[in-house]
Amino acid sequence: MKHTFKEWFEVTRYWSFVVSAMPVIAGFAYLCCTRQVPSGPVPIVCFVLSVLGIVIFHAAGNVLSDYFDYRKGVDNEKAFSVPNLVFHKFEPREYLAFSIGLFAVGIAVGLAIVLMSGTGVLVVGVIGFVLTALYAFFKFRALGDLDIFIVFGVLPMLGISCAVTGHVCPDILLLSFPIGIITVSVLHANNTRDTDSDRESGIRTFAMLIGGKASAILYIVYMIAPFAYVVAVVAAGALTPFALLSLGALAPAVKNIKTAAQYNVKGIAALEGLDQASAQMQLVFSALLSLGLFAGMLV
């Protein structure tokens, strides 16, 4: 069966790429702000390749996750998140082959960075590859949230510091919590919405373990925590005051909070669409944070 480029691109769930690209961009902005970026073109090239590489790995992970969800019966005709496989617009073997191909391209990009920056990137990349490939395993055991926090919160910071400077910059992990928490909120909203179908499929997500009401409350906490954290860290003098520009993302966060707060009225349906809304909030938060960090570089 032949498919258009647009159809293949949609398979990757491209709307979610902001949660992988923005941590790398914010991490690079932090390195610039703290004047840890070496001179010359190589760090810039490594930065660009890092953004490209993590997005490709993210796409590969999305496709592989959808493949396993279909194989495990999570996506079916009664409950589905990805109708392509359920209604045979794509065949499972096509998803698997596409995922393997994306992983191969991502590995090639990673090796190019290793040649310019050293083995530190390789170590981070291998850990990221393993955690991404095993996401379905962790997801089915209520550990998917932790896996996502590490893959999209901690590892991008360690990876971009190794790629740009040639070594780990521990202080960059300051950014892991706020950015990682917002990314986890994307998964949490999705898992809360799919609680019933996941239970029927034998999956145990964290949202399922704590229940719908607690999940809605936790989602609200996820929306508040990043802002409280940034204010606290700036107050402690660990980040430039310009990082407070990220507070401009309070508008979409408040909107998401109001939506989740409708749980008592609408039930789990209140979280419908909050995964994409959280990804959009991630874009605004991380973009403003990055802008603030770049501005701090000029002071």
PDB file of C-alpha atoms in Angstrom:
ATOM      1  CA  MET A   1       0.000   0.000   0.000  1.00  0.00           C
ATOM      2  CA  LYS A   2       1.426   3.378  -1.035  1.00  0.00           C
ATOM      3  CA  HIS A   3       1.258   6.357   1.289  1.00  0.00           C
ATOM      4  CA  THR A   4       1.931  10.042   0.772  1.00  0.00           C
ATOM      5  CA  PHE A   5       4.671  11.941   2.591  1.00  0.00           C
ATOM      6  CA  LYS A   6       1.951  13.775   4.538  1.00  0.00           C
ATOM      7  CA  GLU A   7       0.485  10.472   5.734  1.00  0.00           C
ATOM      8  CA  TRP A   8       3.877   9.213   6.878  1.00  0.00           C
ATOM      9  CA  PHE A   9       4.551  12.524   8.617  1.00  0.00           C
ATOM     10  CA  GLU A  10       1.223  12.349  10.452  1.00  0.00           C
ATOM     11  CA  VAL A  11       2.125   8.867  11.692  1.00  0.00           C
ATOM     12  CA  THR A  12       4.955  10.418  13.740  1.00  0.00           C
ATOM     13  CA  ARG A  13       2.514  12.554  15.782  1.00  0.00           C
ATOM     14  CA  TYR A  14       4.507  15.616  14.784  1.00  0.00           C
ATOM     15  CA  TRP A  15       2.512  17.906  17.085  1.00  0.00           C
ATOM     16  CA  SER A  16       4.377  16.375  20.019  1.00  0.00           C
ATOM     17  CA  PHE A  17       7.858  17.240  18.739  1.00  0.00           C
ATOM     18  CA  VAL A  18       7.937  20.453  20.769  1.00  0.00           C
ATOM     19  CA  VAL A  19       8.361  18.396  23.950  1.00  0.00           C
ATOM     20  CA  SER A  20      11.628  16.968  22.621  1.00  0.00           C
ATOM     21  CA  ALA A  21      13.017  19.911  20.656  1.00  0.00           C
ATOM     22  CA  MET A  22      12.362  22.654  23.208  1.00  0.00           C
ATOM     23  CA  PRO A  23      14.390  21.096  26.076  1.00  0.00           C
ATOM     24  CA  VAL A  24      17.440  21.014  23.795  1.00  0.00           C
ATOM     25  CA  ILE A  25      16.881  24.609  22.710  1.00  0.00           C
ATOM     26  CA  ALA A  26      16.387  25.752  26.304  1.00  0.00           C
ATOM     27  CA  GLY A  27      19.495  23.838  27.360  1.00  0.00           C
ATOM     28  CA  PHE A  28      21.557  25.531  24.663  1.00  0.00           C
ATOM     29  CA  ALA A  29      20.166  28.914  25.747  1.00  0.00           C
ATOM     30  CA  TYR A  30      21.253  28.155  29.320  1.00  0.00           C
ATOM     31  CA  LEU A  31      24.768  27.277  28.181  1.00  0.00           C
ATOM     32  CA  CYS A  32      24.924  30.544  26.253  1.00  0.00           C
ATOM     33  CA  CYS A  33      23.589  32.491  29.240  1.00  0.00           C
ATOM     34  CA  THR A  34      26.208  30.983  31.542  1.00  0.00           C
ATOM     35  CA  ARG A  35      28.901  31.468  28.885  1.00  0.00           C
ATOM     36  CA  GLN A  36      29.828  27.797  28.649  1.00  0.00           C
ATOM     37  CA  VAL A  37      29.630  27.555  24.843  1.00  0.00           C
ATOM     38  CA  PRO A  38      33.098  27.336  23.212  1.00  0.00           C
ATOM     39  CA  SER A  39      33.853  29.642  20.316  1.00  0.00           C
ATOM     40  CA  GLY A  40      33.737  28.454  16.705  1.00  0.00           C
ATOM     41  CA  PRO A  41      31.151  26.859  14.425  1.00  0.00           C
ATOM     42  CA  VAL A  42      31.329  23.287  15.795  1.00  0.00           C
ATOM     43  CA  PRO A  43      29.158  23.927  18.892  1.00  0.00           C
ATOM     44  CA  ILE A  44      26.480  25.534  16.682  1.00  0.00           C
ATOM     45  CA  VAL A  45      26.524  22.593  14.277  1.00  0.00           C
ATOM     46  CA  CYS A  46      26.291  20.152  17.183  1.00  0.00           C
ATOM     47  CA  PHE A  47      23.359  22.107  18.602  1.00  0.00           C
ATOM     48  CA  VAL A  48      21.453  21.947  15.307  1.00  0.00           C
ATOM     49  CA  LEU A  49      22.191  18.234  14.925  1.00  0.00           C
ATOM     50  CA  SER A  50      21.086  17.633  18.525  1.00  0.00           C
ATOM     51  CA  VAL A  51      17.679  19.179  17.858  1.00  0.00           C
ATOM     52  CA  LEU A  52      17.349  17.149  14.674  1.00  0.00           C
ATOM     53  CA  GLY A  53      18.489  13.940  16.344  1.00  0.00           C
ATOM     54  CA  ILE A  54      16.200  14.082  19.350  1.00  0.00           C
ATOM     55  CA  VAL A  55      13.180  14.883  17.160  1.00  0.00           C
ATOM     56  CA  ILE A  56      13.948  11.878  14.951  1.00  0.00           C
ATOM     57  CA  PHE A  57      14.298   9.628  18.003  1.00  0.00           C
ATOM     58  CA  HIS A  58      11.040  11.035  19.351  1.00  0.00           C
ATOM     59  CA  ALA A  59       9.287  10.236  16.088  1.00  0.00           C
ATOM     60  CA  ALA A  60      10.712   6.707  16.123  1.00  0.00           C
ATOM     61  CA  GLY A  61       9.532   6.224  19.708  1.00  0.00           C
ATOM     62  CA  ASN A  62       6.027   7.472  18.887  1.00  0.00           C
ATOM     63  CA  VAL A  63       5.671   5.082  15.967  1.00  0.00           C
ATOM     64  CA  LEU A  64       7.050   2.139  17.934  1.00  0.00           C
ATOM     65  CA  SER A  65       4.745   2.904  20.872  1.00  0.00           C
ATOM     66  CA  ASP A  66       1.719   2.945  18.557  1.00  0.00           C
ATOM     67  CA  TYR A  67       2.850  -0.361  17.057  1.00  0.00           C
ATOM     68  CA  PHE A  68       2.993  -2.016  20.486  1.00  0.00           C
ATOM     69  CA  ASP A  69      -0.291  -0.425  21.590  1.00  0.00           C
ATOM     70  CA  TYR A  70      -1.985  -2.037  18.602  1.00  0.00           C
ATOM     71  CA  ARG A  71      -0.266  -5.388  19.112  1.00  0.00           C
ATOM     72  CA  LYS A  72      -1.231  -5.405  22.800  1.00  0.00           C
ATOM     73  CA  GLY A  73      -4.846  -4.560  21.985  1.00  0.00           C
ATOM     74  CA  VAL A  74      -4.743  -1.126  23.601  1.00  0.00           C
ATOM     75  CA  ASP A  75      -5.857   0.427  20.320  1.00  0.00           C
ATOM     76  CA  ASN A  76      -8.894  -1.413  18.992  1.00  0.00           C
ATOM     77  CA  GLU A  77     -12.215  -0.686  17.317  1.00  0.00           C
ATOM     78  CA  LYS A  78     -13.873   0.204  20.628  1.00  0.00           C
ATOM     79  CA  ALA A  79     -11.068   2.378  21.949  1.00  0.00           C
ATOM     80  CA  PHE A  80      -8.302   3.752  19.821  1.00  0.00           C
ATOM     81  CA  SER A  81      -5.881   6.664  19.868  1.00  0.00           C
ATOM     82  CA  VAL A  82      -4.309   5.873  16.503  1.00  0.00           C
ATOM     83  CA  PRO A  83      -6.929   4.741  13.945  1.00  0.00           C
ATOM     84  CA  ASN A  84      -4.368   4.045  11.189  1.00  0.00           C
ATOM     85  CA  LEU A  85      -3.615   0.541  12.419  1.00  0.00           C
ATOM     86  CA  VAL A  86      -7.079  -0.198  13.780  1.00  0.00           C
ATOM     87  CA  PHE A  87      -8.710   0.489  10.417  1.00  0.00           C
ATOM     88  CA  HIS A  88      -5.771  -0.853   8.404  1.00  0.00           C
ATOM     89  CA  LYS A  89      -4.842   2.428   6.753  1.00  0.00           C
ATOM     90  CA  PHE A  90      -1.354   1.249   7.630  1.00  0.00           C
ATOM     91  CA  GLU A  91      -0.220  -2.263   8.425  1.00  0.00           C
ATOM     92  CA  PRO A  92       1.724  -3.081  11.626  1.00  0.00           C
ATOM     93  CA  ARG A  93       4.784  -4.151   9.634  1.00  0.00           C
ATOM     94  CA  GLU A  94       4.853  -0.699   8.010  1.00  0.00           C
ATOM     95  CA  TYR A  95       4.890   0.989  11.408  1.00  0.00           C
ATOM     96  CA  LEU A  96       7.632  -1.321  12.651  1.00  0.00           C
ATOM     97  CA  ALA A  97       9.781  -0.804   9.555  1.00  0.00           C
ATOM     98  CA  PHE A  98       9.257   2.963   9.698  1.00  0.00           C
ATOM     99  CA  SER A  99      10.247   3.041  13.358  1.00  0.00           C
ATOM    100  CA  ILE A 100      13.412   1.027  12.705  1.00  0.00           C
ATOM    101  CA  GLY A 101      14.288   3.331   9.816  1.00  0.00           C
ATOM    102  CA  LEU A 102      13.842   6.430  11.975  1.00  0.00           C
ATOM    103  CA  PHE A 103      15.960   4.917  14.728  1.00  0.00           C
ATOM    104  CA  ALA A 104      18.686   4.206  12.160  1.00  0.00           C
ATOM    105  CA  VAL A 105      18.667   7.815  10.940  1.00  0.00           C
ATOM    106  CA  GLY A 106      18.690   9.083  14.531  1.00  0.00           C
ATOM    107  CA  ILE A 107      21.670   6.884  15.351  1.00  0.00           C
ATOM    108  CA  ALA A 108      23.526   8.238  12.302  1.00  0.00           C
ATOM    109  CA  VAL A 109      22.910  11.810  13.449  1.00  0.00           C
ATOM    110  CA  GLY A 110      24.051  10.870  16.947  1.00  0.00           C
ATOM    111  CA  LEU A 111      27.275   9.339  15.658  1.00  0.00           C
ATOM    112  CA  ALA A 112      28.005  12.515  13.704  1.00  0.00           C
ATOM    113  CA  ILE A 113      27.736  14.484  16.951  1.00  0.00           C
ATOM    114  CA  VAL A 114      29.963  11.955  18.734  1.00  0.00           C
ATOM    115  CA  LEU A 115      32.681  12.443  16.112  1.00  0.00           C
ATOM    116  CA  MET A 116      32.682  16.180  16.822  1.00  0.00           C
ATOM    117  CA  SER A 117      32.043  16.194  20.576  1.00  0.00           C
ATOM    118  CA  GLY A 118      33.301  12.972  22.132  1.00  0.00           C
ATOM    119  CA  THR A 119      31.949   9.869  23.822  1.00  0.00           C
ATOM    120  CA  GLY A 120      29.860  11.689  26.430  1.00  0.00           C
ATOM    121  CA  VAL A 121      27.144  12.171  23.838  1.00  0.00           C
ATOM    122  CA  LEU A 122      27.361   8.479  22.970  1.00  0.00           C
ATOM    123  CA  VAL A 123      26.668   7.423  26.569  1.00  0.00           C
ATOM    124  CA  VAL A 124      23.681   9.763  26.860  1.00  0.00           C
ATOM    125  CA  GLY A 125      22.432   8.666  23.437  1.00  0.00           C
ATOM    126  CA  VAL A 126      22.612   4.968  24.261  1.00  0.00           C
ATOM    127  CA  ILE A 127      20.673   5.491  27.493  1.00  0.00           C
ATOM    128  CA  GLY A 128      18.096   7.562  25.602  1.00  0.00           C
ATOM    129  CA  PHE A 129      17.790   4.931  22.884  1.00  0.00           C
ATOM    130  CA  VAL A 130      17.232   2.134  25.407  1.00  0.00           C
ATOM    131  CA  LEU A 131      14.662   4.082  27.429  1.00  0.00           C
ATOM    132  CA  THR A 132      12.831   5.137  24.267  1.00  0.00           C
ATOM    133  CA  ALA A 133      12.787   1.625  22.827  1.00  0.00           C
ATOM    134  CA  LEU A 134      11.575   0.186  26.158  1.00  0.00           C
ATOM    135  CA  TYR A 135       8.919   2.840  26.734  1.00  0.00           C
ATOM    136  CA  ALA A 136       6.068   0.394  26.064  1.00  0.00           C
ATOM    137  CA  PHE A 137       7.535  -1.992  28.664  1.00  0.00           C
ATOM    138  CA  PHE A 138       7.635   0.760  31.299  1.00  0.00           C
ATOM    139  CA  LYS A 139       4.254   2.177  30.272  1.00  0.00           C
ATOM    140  CA  PHE A 140       2.517  -1.135  30.898  1.00  0.00           C
ATOM    141  CA  ARG A 141       3.994  -1.213  34.429  1.00  0.00           C
ATOM    142  CA  ALA A 142       3.048   2.304  35.622  1.00  0.00           C
ATOM    143  CA  LEU A 143       6.588   3.574  35.026  1.00  0.00           C
ATOM    144  CA  GLY A 144       5.963   5.413  31.770  1.00  0.00           C
ATOM    145  CA  ASP A 145       5.811   8.820  33.475  1.00  0.00           C
ATOM    146  CA  LEU A 146       9.243   8.329  35.041  1.00  0.00           C
ATOM    147  CA  ASP A 147      10.654   7.095  31.730  1.00  0.00           C
ATOM    148  CA  ILE A 148       9.343  10.173  29.920  1.00  0.00           C
ATOM    149  CA  PHE A 149      10.703  12.548  32.579  1.00  0.00           C
ATOM    150  CA  ILE A 150      14.176  11.080  32.167  1.00  0.00           C
ATOM    151  CA  VAL A 151      14.068  10.902  28.361  1.00  0.00           C
ATOM    152  CA  PHE A 152      12.614  14.380  27.787  1.00  0.00           C
ATOM    153  CA  GLY A 153      13.724  16.173  30.950  1.00  0.00           C
ATOM    154  CA  VAL A 154      17.084  14.923  32.169  1.00  0.00           C
ATOM    155  CA  LEU A 155      18.794  13.382  29.141  1.00  0.00           C
ATOM    156  CA  PRO A 156      18.294  16.329  26.724  1.00  0.00           C
ATOM    157  CA  MET A 157      20.074  18.589  29.200  1.00  0.00           C
ATOM    158  CA  LEU A 158      22.964  16.193  29.682  1.00  0.00           C
ATOM    159  CA  GLY A 159      23.098  15.501  25.951  1.00  0.00           C
ATOM    160  CA  ILE A 160      23.192  19.113  24.778  1.00  0.00           C
ATOM    161  CA  SER A 161      25.855  19.987  27.349  1.00  0.00           C
ATOM    162  CA  CYS A 162      28.043  17.107  26.131  1.00  0.00           C
ATOM    163  CA  ALA A 163      27.383  17.933  22.474  1.00  0.00           C
ATOM    164  CA  VAL A 164      28.187  21.627  22.794  1.00  0.00           C
ATOM    165  CA  THR A 165      30.935  21.677  25.444  1.00  0.00           C
ATOM    166  CA  GLY A 166      32.342  18.143  25.211  1.00  0.00           C
ATOM    167  CA  HIS A 167      31.502  17.320  28.828  1.00  0.00           C
ATOM    168  CA  VAL A 168      28.590  17.175  31.279  1.00  0.00           C
ATOM    169  CA  CYS A 169      27.613  20.504  32.840  1.00  0.00           C
ATOM    170  CA  PRO A 170      25.761  19.442  36.034  1.00  0.00           C
ATOM    171  CA  ASP A 171      24.255  22.897  36.614  1.00  0.00           C
ATOM    172  CA  ILE A 172      22.196  22.599  33.422  1.00  0.00           C
ATOM    173  CA  LEU A 173      20.007  20.058  35.226  1.00  0.00           C
ATOM    174  CA  LEU A 174      18.323  23.061  36.842  1.00  0.00           C
ATOM    175  CA  LEU A 175      16.107  23.132  33.762  1.00  0.00           C
ATOM    176  CA  SER A 176      15.183  19.441  33.902  1.00  0.00           C
ATOM    177  CA  PHE A 177      12.385  19.774  36.439  1.00  0.00           C
ATOM    178  CA  PRO A 178      10.141  22.469  34.930  1.00  0.00           C
ATOM    179  CA  ILE A 179      10.507  21.287  31.346  1.00  0.00           C
ATOM    180  CA  GLY A 180      10.329  17.602  32.265  1.00  0.00           C
ATOM    181  CA  ILE A 181       7.193  18.067  34.379  1.00  0.00           C
ATOM    182  CA  ILE A 182       5.317  19.775  31.552  1.00  0.00           C
ATOM    183  CA  THR A 183       6.279  16.925  29.233  1.00  0.00           C
ATOM    184  CA  VAL A 184       5.037  14.381  31.772  1.00  0.00           C
ATOM    185  CA  SER A 185       1.748  16.297  31.903  1.00  0.00           C
ATOM    186  CA  VAL A 186       1.262  15.513  28.195  1.00  0.00           C
ATOM    187  CA  LEU A 187       1.535  11.783  28.870  1.00  0.00           C
ATOM    188  CA  HIS A 188      -0.462  12.001  32.089  1.00  0.00           C
ATOM    189  CA  ALA A 189      -3.403  13.697  30.376  1.00  0.00           C
ATOM    190  CA  ASN A 190      -3.331  11.070  27.638  1.00  0.00           C
ATOM    191  CA  ASN A 191      -3.162   8.165  30.090  1.00  0.00           C
ATOM    192  CA  THR A 192      -5.942   9.585  32.266  1.00  0.00           C
ATOM    193  CA  ARG A 193      -8.210   9.905  29.252  1.00  0.00           C
ATOM    194  CA  ASP A 194      -7.447   6.309  28.216  1.00  0.00           C
ATOM    195  CA  THR A 195      -7.866   4.790  31.697  1.00  0.00           C
ATOM    196  CA  ASP A 196     -10.852   2.599  30.817  1.00  0.00           C
ATOM    197  CA  SER A 197      -9.418   1.196  27.597  1.00  0.00           C
ATOM    198  CA  ASP A 198      -6.007   0.690  29.208  1.00  0.00           C
ATOM    199  CA  ARG A 199      -7.595  -1.269  32.054  1.00  0.00           C
ATOM    200  CA  GLU A 200      -9.395  -3.535  29.603  1.00  0.00           C
ATOM    201  CA  SER A 201      -6.074  -4.163  27.854  1.00  0.00           C
ATOM    202  CA  GLY A 202      -4.304  -5.130  31.064  1.00  0.00           C
ATOM    203  CA  ILE A 203      -2.116  -2.024  31.223  1.00  0.00           C
ATOM    204  CA  ARG A 204      -1.219  -0.365  34.540  1.00  0.00           C
ATOM    205  CA  THR A 205      -0.480   3.321  34.057  1.00  0.00           C
ATOM    206  CA  PHE A 206       0.215   5.660  36.954  1.00  0.00           C
ATOM    207  CA  ALA A 207      -3.003   7.549  36.194  1.00  0.00           C
ATOM    208  CA  MET A 208      -4.909   4.295  36.548  1.00  0.00           C
ATOM    209  CA  LEU A 209      -3.291   3.501  39.883  1.00  0.00           C
ATOM    210  CA  ILE A 210      -4.239   6.807  41.532  1.00  0.00           C
ATOM    211  CA  GLY A 211      -7.673   7.142  39.939  1.00  0.00           C
ATOM    212  CA  GLY A 212      -9.389   9.780  37.840  1.00  0.00           C
ATOM    213  CA  LYS A 213      -9.966  12.478  40.467  1.00  0.00           C
ATOM    214  CA  ALA A 214      -6.419  12.289  41.823  1.00  0.00           C
ATOM    215  CA  SER A 215      -5.122  12.310  38.244  1.00  0.00           C
ATOM    216  CA  ALA A 216      -7.025  15.513  37.493  1.00  0.00           C
ATOM    217  CA  ILE A 217      -5.602  17.116  40.634  1.00  0.00           C
ATOM    218  CA  LEU A 218      -2.096  15.926  39.777  1.00  0.00           C
ATOM    219  CA  TYR A 219      -2.441  17.405  36.293  1.00  0.00           C
ATOM    220  CA  ILE A 220      -3.268  20.763  37.861  1.00  0.00           C
ATOM    221  CA  VAL A 221      -0.166  20.443  40.060  1.00  0.00           C
ATOM    222  CA  TYR A 222       1.881  19.745  36.927  1.00  0.00           C
ATOM    223  CA  MET A 223       0.594  23.028  35.464  1.00  0.00           C
ATOM    224  CA  ILE A 224       1.521  25.055  38.550  1.00  0.00           C
ATOM    225  CA  ALA A 225       4.831  23.482  39.595  1.00  0.00           C
ATOM    226  CA  PRO A 226       7.046  24.732  36.713  1.00  0.00           C
ATOM    227  CA  PHE A 227       6.192  28.370  37.403  1.00  0.00           C
ATOM    228  CA  ALA A 228       6.673  28.065  41.154  1.00  0.00           C
ATOM    229  CA  TYR A 229      10.010  26.362  40.512  1.00  0.00           C
ATOM    230  CA  VAL A 230      11.311  29.051  38.155  1.00  0.00           C
ATOM    231  CA  VAL A 231      10.348  31.813  40.599  1.00  0.00           C
ATOM    232  CA  ALA A 232      12.110  29.966  43.440  1.00  0.00           C
ATOM    233  CA  VAL A 233      15.263  29.294  41.435  1.00  0.00           C
ATOM    234  CA  VAL A 234      15.470  32.897  40.212  1.00  0.00           C
ATOM    235  CA  ALA A 235      14.932  34.132  43.775  1.00  0.00           C
ATOM    236  CA  ALA A 236      17.805  31.885  44.879  1.00  0.00           C
ATOM    237  CA  GLY A 237      20.042  33.507  42.263  1.00  0.00           C
ATOM    238  CA  ALA A 238      20.589  30.303  40.284  1.00  0.00           C
ATOM    239  CA  LEU A 239      18.924  31.627  37.111  1.00  0.00           C
ATOM    240  CA  THR A 240      18.918  35.023  35.454  1.00  0.00           C
ATOM    241  CA  PRO A 241      15.865  37.159  36.327  1.00  0.00           C
ATOM    242  CA  PHE A 242      15.078  37.161  32.601  1.00  0.00           C
ATOM    243  CA  ALA A 243      13.998  33.523  33.062  1.00  0.00           C
ATOM    244  CA  LEU A 244      10.823  34.979  34.582  1.00  0.00           C
ATOM    245  CA  LEU A 245       9.711  35.651  31.017  1.00  0.00           C
ATOM    246  CA  SER A 246       8.490  32.049  31.135  1.00  0.00           C
ATOM    247  CA  LEU A 247       5.663  33.271  33.387  1.00  0.00           C
ATOM    248  CA  GLY A 248       4.070  34.477  30.169  1.00  0.00           C
ATOM    249  CA  ALA A 249       2.994  30.846  29.689  1.00  0.00           C
ATOM    250  CA  LEU A 250       0.651  31.163  32.665  1.00  0.00           C
ATOM    251  CA  ALA A 251      -2.198  32.050  30.289  1.00  0.00           C
ATOM    252  CA  PRO A 252      -2.338  28.635  28.524  1.00  0.00           C
ATOM    253  CA  ALA A 253      -1.545  26.918  31.833  1.00  0.00           C
ATOM    254  CA  VAL A 254      -4.531  28.556  33.550  1.00  0.00           C
ATOM    255  CA  LYS A 255      -6.727  27.554  30.614  1.00  0.00           C
ATOM    256  CA  ASN A 256      -5.588  23.941  30.999  1.00  0.00           C
ATOM    257  CA  ILE A 257      -6.178  24.097  34.757  1.00  0.00           C
ATOM    258  CA  LYS A 258      -9.744  25.296  34.250  1.00  0.00           C
ATOM    259  CA  THR A 259     -10.335  22.465  31.792  1.00  0.00           C
ATOM    260  CA  ALA A 260      -8.989  19.797  34.160  1.00  0.00           C
ATOM    261  CA  ALA A 261     -10.989  21.302  37.034  1.00  0.00           C
ATOM    262  CA  GLN A 262     -14.154  20.267  35.176  1.00  0.00           C
ATOM    263  CA  TYR A 263     -13.481  16.653  36.202  1.00  0.00           C
ATOM    264  CA  ASN A 264     -16.144  16.771  38.926  1.00  0.00           C
ATOM    265  CA  VAL A 265     -18.696  17.634  36.242  1.00  0.00           C
ATOM    266  CA  LYS A 266     -17.500  15.821  33.130  1.00  0.00           C
ATOM    267  CA  GLY A 267     -15.403  13.016  34.582  1.00  0.00           C
ATOM    268  CA  ILE A 268     -12.427  11.739  32.608  1.00  0.00           C
ATOM    269  CA  ALA A 269     -13.823  13.417  29.488  1.00  0.00           C
ATOM    270  CA  ALA A 270     -12.674  16.726  31.021  1.00  0.00           C
ATOM    271  CA  LEU A 271      -9.092  15.815  30.133  1.00  0.00           C
ATOM    272  CA  GLU A 272      -9.898  15.219  26.475  1.00  0.00           C
ATOM    273  CA  GLY A 273      -7.465  17.178  24.311  1.00  0.00           C
ATOM    274  CA  LEU A 274      -5.253  18.241  27.222  1.00  0.00           C
ATOM    275  CA  ASP A 275      -2.332  16.226  25.868  1.00  0.00           C
ATOM    276  CA  GLN A 276      -2.068  18.484  22.818  1.00  0.00           C
ATOM    277  CA  ALA A 277      -2.893  21.567  24.911  1.00  0.00           C
ATOM    278  CA  SER A 278      -0.042  20.648  27.267  1.00  0.00           C
ATOM    279  CA  ALA A 279       2.340  20.274  24.336  1.00  0.00           C
ATOM    280  CA  GLN A 280       1.340  23.752  23.154  1.00  0.00           C
ATOM    281  CA  MET A 281       1.916  25.096  26.653  1.00  0.00           C
ATOM    282  CA  GLN A 282       5.343  23.445  26.616  1.00  0.00           C
ATOM    283  CA  LEU A 283       6.161  25.354  23.438  1.00  0.00           C
ATOM    284  CA  VAL A 284       5.188  28.697  24.952  1.00  0.00           C
ATOM    285  CA  PHE A 285       6.901  28.043  28.308  1.00  0.00           C
ATOM    286  CA  SER A 286      10.157  26.732  26.858  1.00  0.00           C
ATOM    287  CA  ALA A 287      10.297  29.370  24.116  1.00  0.00           C
ATOM    288  CA  LEU A 288       9.877  32.197  26.620  1.00  0.00           C
ATOM    289  CA  LEU A 289      12.343  30.584  29.018  1.00  0.00           C
ATOM    290  CA  SER A 290      14.883  30.231  26.211  1.00  0.00           C
ATOM    291  CA  LEU A 291      14.333  33.823  25.154  1.00  0.00           C
ATOM    292  CA  GLY A 292      14.929  34.948  28.738  1.00  0.00           C
ATOM    293  CA  LEU A 293      18.118  32.891  28.971  1.00  0.00           C
ATOM    294  CA  PHE A 294      19.429  34.300  25.683  1.00  0.00           C
ATOM    295  CA  ALA A 295      18.603  37.786  26.992  1.00  0.00           C
ATOM    296  CA  GLY A 296      20.541  37.025  30.162  1.00  0.00           C
ATOM    297  CA  MET A 297      23.584  36.323  28.015  1.00  0.00           C
ATOM    298  CA  LEU A 298      23.632  39.966  26.952  1.00  0.00           C
ATOM    299  CA  VAL A 299      23.793  41.347  30.487  1.00  0.00           C
TER     300      VAL A 299
END
